[in-house]
CSV table of C-alpha atoms in Angstrom, one decimal:
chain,number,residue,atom,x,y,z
A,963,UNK,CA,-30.3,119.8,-182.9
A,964,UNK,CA,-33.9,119.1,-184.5
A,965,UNK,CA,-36.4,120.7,-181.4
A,966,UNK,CA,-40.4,120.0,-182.2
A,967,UNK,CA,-42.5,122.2,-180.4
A,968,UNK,CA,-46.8,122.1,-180.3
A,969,UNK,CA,-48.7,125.1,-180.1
A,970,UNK,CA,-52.6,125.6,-179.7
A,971,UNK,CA,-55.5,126.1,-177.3
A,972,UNK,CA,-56.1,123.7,-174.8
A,973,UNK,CA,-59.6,123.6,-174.3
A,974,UNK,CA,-62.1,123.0,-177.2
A,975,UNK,CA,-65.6,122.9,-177.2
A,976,UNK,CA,-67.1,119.5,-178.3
A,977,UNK,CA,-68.4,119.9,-182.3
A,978,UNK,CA,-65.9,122.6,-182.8
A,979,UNK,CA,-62.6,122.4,-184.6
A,980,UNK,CA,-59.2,121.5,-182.7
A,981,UNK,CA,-56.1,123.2,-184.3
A,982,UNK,CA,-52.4,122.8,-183.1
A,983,UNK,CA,-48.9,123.7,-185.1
A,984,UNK,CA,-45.8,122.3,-185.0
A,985,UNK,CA,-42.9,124.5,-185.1
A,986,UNK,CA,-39.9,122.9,-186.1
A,987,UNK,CA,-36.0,124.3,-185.7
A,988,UNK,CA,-33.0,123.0,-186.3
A,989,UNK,CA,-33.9,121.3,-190.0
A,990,UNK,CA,-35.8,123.4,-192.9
A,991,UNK,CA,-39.0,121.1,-193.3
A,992,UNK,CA,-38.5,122.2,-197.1
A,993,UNK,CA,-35.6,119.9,-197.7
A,994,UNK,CA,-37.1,116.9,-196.9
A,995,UNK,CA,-39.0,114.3,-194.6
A,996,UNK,CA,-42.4,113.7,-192.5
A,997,UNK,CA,-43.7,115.0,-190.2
A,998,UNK,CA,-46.7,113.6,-188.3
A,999,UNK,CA,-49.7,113.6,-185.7
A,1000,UNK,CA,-49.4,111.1,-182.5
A,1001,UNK,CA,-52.2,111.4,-179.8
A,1002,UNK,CA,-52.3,109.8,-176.5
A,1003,UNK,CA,-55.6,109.8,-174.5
A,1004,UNK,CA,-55.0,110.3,-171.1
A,1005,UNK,CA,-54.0,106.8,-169.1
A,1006,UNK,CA,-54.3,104.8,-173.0
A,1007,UNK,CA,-51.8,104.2,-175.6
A,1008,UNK,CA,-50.4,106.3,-178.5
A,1009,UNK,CA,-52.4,106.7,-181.9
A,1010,UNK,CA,-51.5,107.5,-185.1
A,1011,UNK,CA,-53.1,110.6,-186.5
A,1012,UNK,CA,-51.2,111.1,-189.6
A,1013,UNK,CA,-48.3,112.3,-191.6
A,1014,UNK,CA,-47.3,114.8,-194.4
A,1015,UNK,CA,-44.3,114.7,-196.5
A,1016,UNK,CA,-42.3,118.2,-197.1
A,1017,UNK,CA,-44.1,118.7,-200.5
A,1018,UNK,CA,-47.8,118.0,-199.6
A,1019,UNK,CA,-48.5,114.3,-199.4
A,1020,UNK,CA,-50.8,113.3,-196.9
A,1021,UNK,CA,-51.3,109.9,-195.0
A,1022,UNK,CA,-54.1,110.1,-192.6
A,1023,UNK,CA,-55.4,106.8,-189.9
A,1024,UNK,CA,-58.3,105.5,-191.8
A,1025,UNK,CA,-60.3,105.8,-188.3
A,1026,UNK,CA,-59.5,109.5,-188.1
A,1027,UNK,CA,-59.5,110.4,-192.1
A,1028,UNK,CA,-62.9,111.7,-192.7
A,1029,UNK,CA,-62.1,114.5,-189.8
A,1030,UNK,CA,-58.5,115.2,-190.0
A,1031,UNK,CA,-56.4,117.8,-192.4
A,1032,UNK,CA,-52.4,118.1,-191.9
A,1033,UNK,CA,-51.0,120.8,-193.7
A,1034,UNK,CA,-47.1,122.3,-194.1
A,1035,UNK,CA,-46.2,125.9,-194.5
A,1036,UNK,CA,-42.6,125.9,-195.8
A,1037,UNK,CA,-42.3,129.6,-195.2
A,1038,UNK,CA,-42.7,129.8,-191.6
A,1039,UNK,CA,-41.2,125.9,-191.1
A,1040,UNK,CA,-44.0,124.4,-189.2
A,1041,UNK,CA,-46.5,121.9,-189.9
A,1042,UNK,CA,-50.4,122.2,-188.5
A,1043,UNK,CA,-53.6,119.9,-187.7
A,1044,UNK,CA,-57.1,120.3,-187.6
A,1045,UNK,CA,-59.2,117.9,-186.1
A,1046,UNK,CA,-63.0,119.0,-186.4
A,1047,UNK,CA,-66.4,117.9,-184.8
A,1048,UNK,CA,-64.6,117.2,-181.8
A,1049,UNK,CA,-65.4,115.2,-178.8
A,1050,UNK,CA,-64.8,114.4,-175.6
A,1051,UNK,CA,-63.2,111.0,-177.2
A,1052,UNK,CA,-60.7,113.6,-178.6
A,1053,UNK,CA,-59.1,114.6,-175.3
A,1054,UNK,CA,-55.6,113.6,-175.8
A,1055,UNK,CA,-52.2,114.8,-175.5
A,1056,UNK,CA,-51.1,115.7,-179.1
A,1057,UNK,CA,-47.6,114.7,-179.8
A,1058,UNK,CA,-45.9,115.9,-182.9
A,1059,UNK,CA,-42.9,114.5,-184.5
A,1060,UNK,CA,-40.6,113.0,-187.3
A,1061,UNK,CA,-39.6,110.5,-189.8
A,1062,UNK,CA,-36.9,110.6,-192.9
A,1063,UNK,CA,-38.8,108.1,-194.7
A,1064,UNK,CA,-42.4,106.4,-194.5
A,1065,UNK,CA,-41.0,102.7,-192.9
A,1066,UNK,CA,-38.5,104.7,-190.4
A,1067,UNK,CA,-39.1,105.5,-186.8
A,1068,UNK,CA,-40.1,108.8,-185.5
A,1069,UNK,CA,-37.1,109.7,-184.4
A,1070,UNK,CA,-37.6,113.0,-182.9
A,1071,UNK,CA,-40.8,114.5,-181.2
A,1072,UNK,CA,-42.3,117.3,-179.5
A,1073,UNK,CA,-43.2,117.4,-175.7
A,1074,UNK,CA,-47.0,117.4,-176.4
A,1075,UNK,CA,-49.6,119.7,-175.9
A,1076,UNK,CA,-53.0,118.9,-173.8
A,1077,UNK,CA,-55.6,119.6,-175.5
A,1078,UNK,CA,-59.2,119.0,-173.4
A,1079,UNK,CA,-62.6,118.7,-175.1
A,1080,UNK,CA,-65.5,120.3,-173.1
A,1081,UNK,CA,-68.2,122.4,-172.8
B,823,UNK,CA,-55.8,97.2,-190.9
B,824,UNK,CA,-52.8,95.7,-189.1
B,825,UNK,CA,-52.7,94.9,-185.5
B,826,UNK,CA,-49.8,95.0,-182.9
B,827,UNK,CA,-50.8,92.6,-179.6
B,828,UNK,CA,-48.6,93.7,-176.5
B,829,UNK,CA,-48.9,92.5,-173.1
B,830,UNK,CA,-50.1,94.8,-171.0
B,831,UNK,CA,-47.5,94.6,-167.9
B,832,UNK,CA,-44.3,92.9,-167.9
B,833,UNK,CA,-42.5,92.9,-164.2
B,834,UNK,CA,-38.8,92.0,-163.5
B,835,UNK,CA,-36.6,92.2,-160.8
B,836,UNK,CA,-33.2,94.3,-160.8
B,837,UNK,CA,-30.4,92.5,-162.6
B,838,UNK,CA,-32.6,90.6,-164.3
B,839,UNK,CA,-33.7,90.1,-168.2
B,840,UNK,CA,-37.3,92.0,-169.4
B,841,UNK,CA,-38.6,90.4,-173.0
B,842,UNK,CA,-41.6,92.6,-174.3
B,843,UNK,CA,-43.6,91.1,-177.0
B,844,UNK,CA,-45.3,92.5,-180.5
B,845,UNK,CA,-47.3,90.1,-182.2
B,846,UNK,CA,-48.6,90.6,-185.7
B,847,UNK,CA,-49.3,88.8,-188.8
B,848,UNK,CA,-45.9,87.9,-190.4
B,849,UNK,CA,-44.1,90.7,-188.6
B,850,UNK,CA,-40.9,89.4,-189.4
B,851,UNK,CA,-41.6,91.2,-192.7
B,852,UNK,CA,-41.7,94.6,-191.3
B,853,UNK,CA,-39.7,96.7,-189.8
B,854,UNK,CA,-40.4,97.0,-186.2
B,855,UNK,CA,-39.3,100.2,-183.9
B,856,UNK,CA,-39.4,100.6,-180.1
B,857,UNK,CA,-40.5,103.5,-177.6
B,858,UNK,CA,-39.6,103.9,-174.1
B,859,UNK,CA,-42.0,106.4,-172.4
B,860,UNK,CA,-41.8,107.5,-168.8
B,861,UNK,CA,-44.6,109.8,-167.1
B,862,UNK,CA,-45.6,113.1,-168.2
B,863,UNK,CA,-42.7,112.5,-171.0
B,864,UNK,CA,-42.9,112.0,-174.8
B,865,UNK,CA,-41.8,108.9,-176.3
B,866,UNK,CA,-38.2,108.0,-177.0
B,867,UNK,CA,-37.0,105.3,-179.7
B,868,UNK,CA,-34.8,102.9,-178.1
B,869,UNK,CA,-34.8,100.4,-180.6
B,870,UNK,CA,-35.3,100.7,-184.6
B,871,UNK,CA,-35.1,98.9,-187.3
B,872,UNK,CA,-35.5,95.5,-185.5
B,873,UNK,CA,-32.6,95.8,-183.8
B,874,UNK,CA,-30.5,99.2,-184.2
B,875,UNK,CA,-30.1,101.4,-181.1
B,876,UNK,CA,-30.2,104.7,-181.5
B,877,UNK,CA,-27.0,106.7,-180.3
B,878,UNK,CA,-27.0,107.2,-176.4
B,879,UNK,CA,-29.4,103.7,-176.1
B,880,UNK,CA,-27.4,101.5,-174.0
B,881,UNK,CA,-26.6,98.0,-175.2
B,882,UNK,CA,-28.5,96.6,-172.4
B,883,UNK,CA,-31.6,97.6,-175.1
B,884,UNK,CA,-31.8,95.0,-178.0
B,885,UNK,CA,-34.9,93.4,-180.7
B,886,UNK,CA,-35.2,91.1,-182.4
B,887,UNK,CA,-38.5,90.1,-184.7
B,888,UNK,CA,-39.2,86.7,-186.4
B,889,UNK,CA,-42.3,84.8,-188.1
B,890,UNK,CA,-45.1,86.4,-185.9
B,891,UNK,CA,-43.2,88.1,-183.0
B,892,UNK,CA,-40.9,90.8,-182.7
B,893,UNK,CA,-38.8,91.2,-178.8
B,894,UNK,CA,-37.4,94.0,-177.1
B,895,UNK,CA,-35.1,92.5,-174.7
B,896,UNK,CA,-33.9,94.1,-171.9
B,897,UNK,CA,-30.7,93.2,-170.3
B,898,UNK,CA,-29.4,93.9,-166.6
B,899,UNK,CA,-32.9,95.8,-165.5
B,900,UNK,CA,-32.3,99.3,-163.6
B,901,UNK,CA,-34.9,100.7,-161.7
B,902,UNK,CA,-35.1,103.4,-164.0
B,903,UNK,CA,-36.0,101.2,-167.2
B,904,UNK,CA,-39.5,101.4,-165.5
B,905,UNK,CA,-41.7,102.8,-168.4
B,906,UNK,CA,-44.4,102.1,-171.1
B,907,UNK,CA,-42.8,100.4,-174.0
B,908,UNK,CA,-44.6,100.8,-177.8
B,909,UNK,CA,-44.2,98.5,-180.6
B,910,UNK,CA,-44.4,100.2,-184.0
B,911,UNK,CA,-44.9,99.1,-187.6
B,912,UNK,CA,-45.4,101.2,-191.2
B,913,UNK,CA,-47.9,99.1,-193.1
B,914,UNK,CA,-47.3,100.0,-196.8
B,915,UNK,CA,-50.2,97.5,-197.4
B,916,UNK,CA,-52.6,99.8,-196.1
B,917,UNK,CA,-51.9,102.8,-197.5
B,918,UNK,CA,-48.3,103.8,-195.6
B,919,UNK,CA,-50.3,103.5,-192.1
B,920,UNK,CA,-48.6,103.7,-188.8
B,921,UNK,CA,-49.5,101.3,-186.3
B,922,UNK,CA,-48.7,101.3,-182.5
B,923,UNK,CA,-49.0,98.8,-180.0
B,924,UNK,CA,-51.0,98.8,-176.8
B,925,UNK,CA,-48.5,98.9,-175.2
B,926,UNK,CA,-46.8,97.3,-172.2
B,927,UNK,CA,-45.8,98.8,-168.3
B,928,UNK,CA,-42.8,97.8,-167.2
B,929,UNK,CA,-42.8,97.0,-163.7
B,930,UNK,CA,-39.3,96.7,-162.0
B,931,UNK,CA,-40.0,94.7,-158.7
């Protein structure tokens, strides 16, 4: 069974830089699929944040681009994001998850990780 | 960029038949994938592709998506269908974008 699991601080100061990884267990990353970014601010809807394939390829939302790196390390089979100059517009519960191919549902998903932006 | 139009609430009473809407521009043309998700709780797909239920998705769950709209449909309501339900789409005209809907609350009377 495929389990999903987000790690990181929750609190981050505004301007800063908000990190979280994904560990993933149950499927090697390395053999294949994406694996993305979903955020949720609290009482709103879900947002795309982005998406990596196993070998690198990045997708990022257009809104988020300029401020957003998704990364993979096959070696430890988890996935990571960075979010800098953060504010409190960032507050969100971060959501990781997965698709077998670009046009397919995420299909599995973590159980989120709260992560607050404040001083 | 692509938009998905939900309703914001959608009530029903037990027994009854819920239809959630996704507008978009020619989303008959895309693929269209649902989420159920209840408080505190990550989403969960109950309908992909249109119309395929994932395994363990009851058949009361179905979609359908035509012209500018795509449906989730749910048959015989139970109290415990009461959730947030997201439309999504993969634009490959944008650059392989996701795109969610607003989203709708699903109020079971």
């Amino acid at each position: 069974q495929v389990q999903l699991q987000e790690s990181g601080p929750g609190l981050v100061k505004p301007s800063e830089t908000l990190s979280l990884t994904c560990a993933v267990s149950g499927y090697s990353i390395s053999s294949g699929y994406y694996w993305g970014w979903i955020r949720q601010p609290p009482g709103k809807g879900l947002e795309w944040i982005g998406s990596i394939y196993h070998s690198g390829s990045t997708y990022y939302n257009p809104s988020l681009k300029s401020r957003v790196t998704i990364s993979v390390d096959t070696s430890k089979n988890q996935f990571s994001l960075k979010l800098s100059s953060v504010t409190a517009a960032d507050t969100a519960v971060y959501y990781c998850a997965r698709r077998i191919q670009l046009w397919s549902p995420f299909d599995y998903w973590g159980q989120g990780t709260l992560v607050t932006v404040s001083s | 960029s692509y938009v998905l139009t939900q309703p914001p609430s959608v009530s029903v009473a037990p027994g009854q038949t819920a239809r959630i809407t996704c507008g978009g521009n020619n989303i008959g043309s895309k693929s269209v994938h649902w989420y159920q998700q209840k408080p505190g709780q990550a989403p969960v797909l109950v309908v992909y592709d249109d119309s395929d239920r994932p395994s363990g998705i009851p058949e009361r769950f179905s979609g359908s998506n035509s012209g500018n709209t795509a449906t989730l449909t749910i048959s015989r309501v139970e109290a415990g269908d009461e959730a947030d339900y997201y439309c999504q789409v993969w634009d490959s005209s944008s650059d392989h974008h996701v795109v969610f809907g607003g989203g709708t609350k699903l109020t079971v009377l």
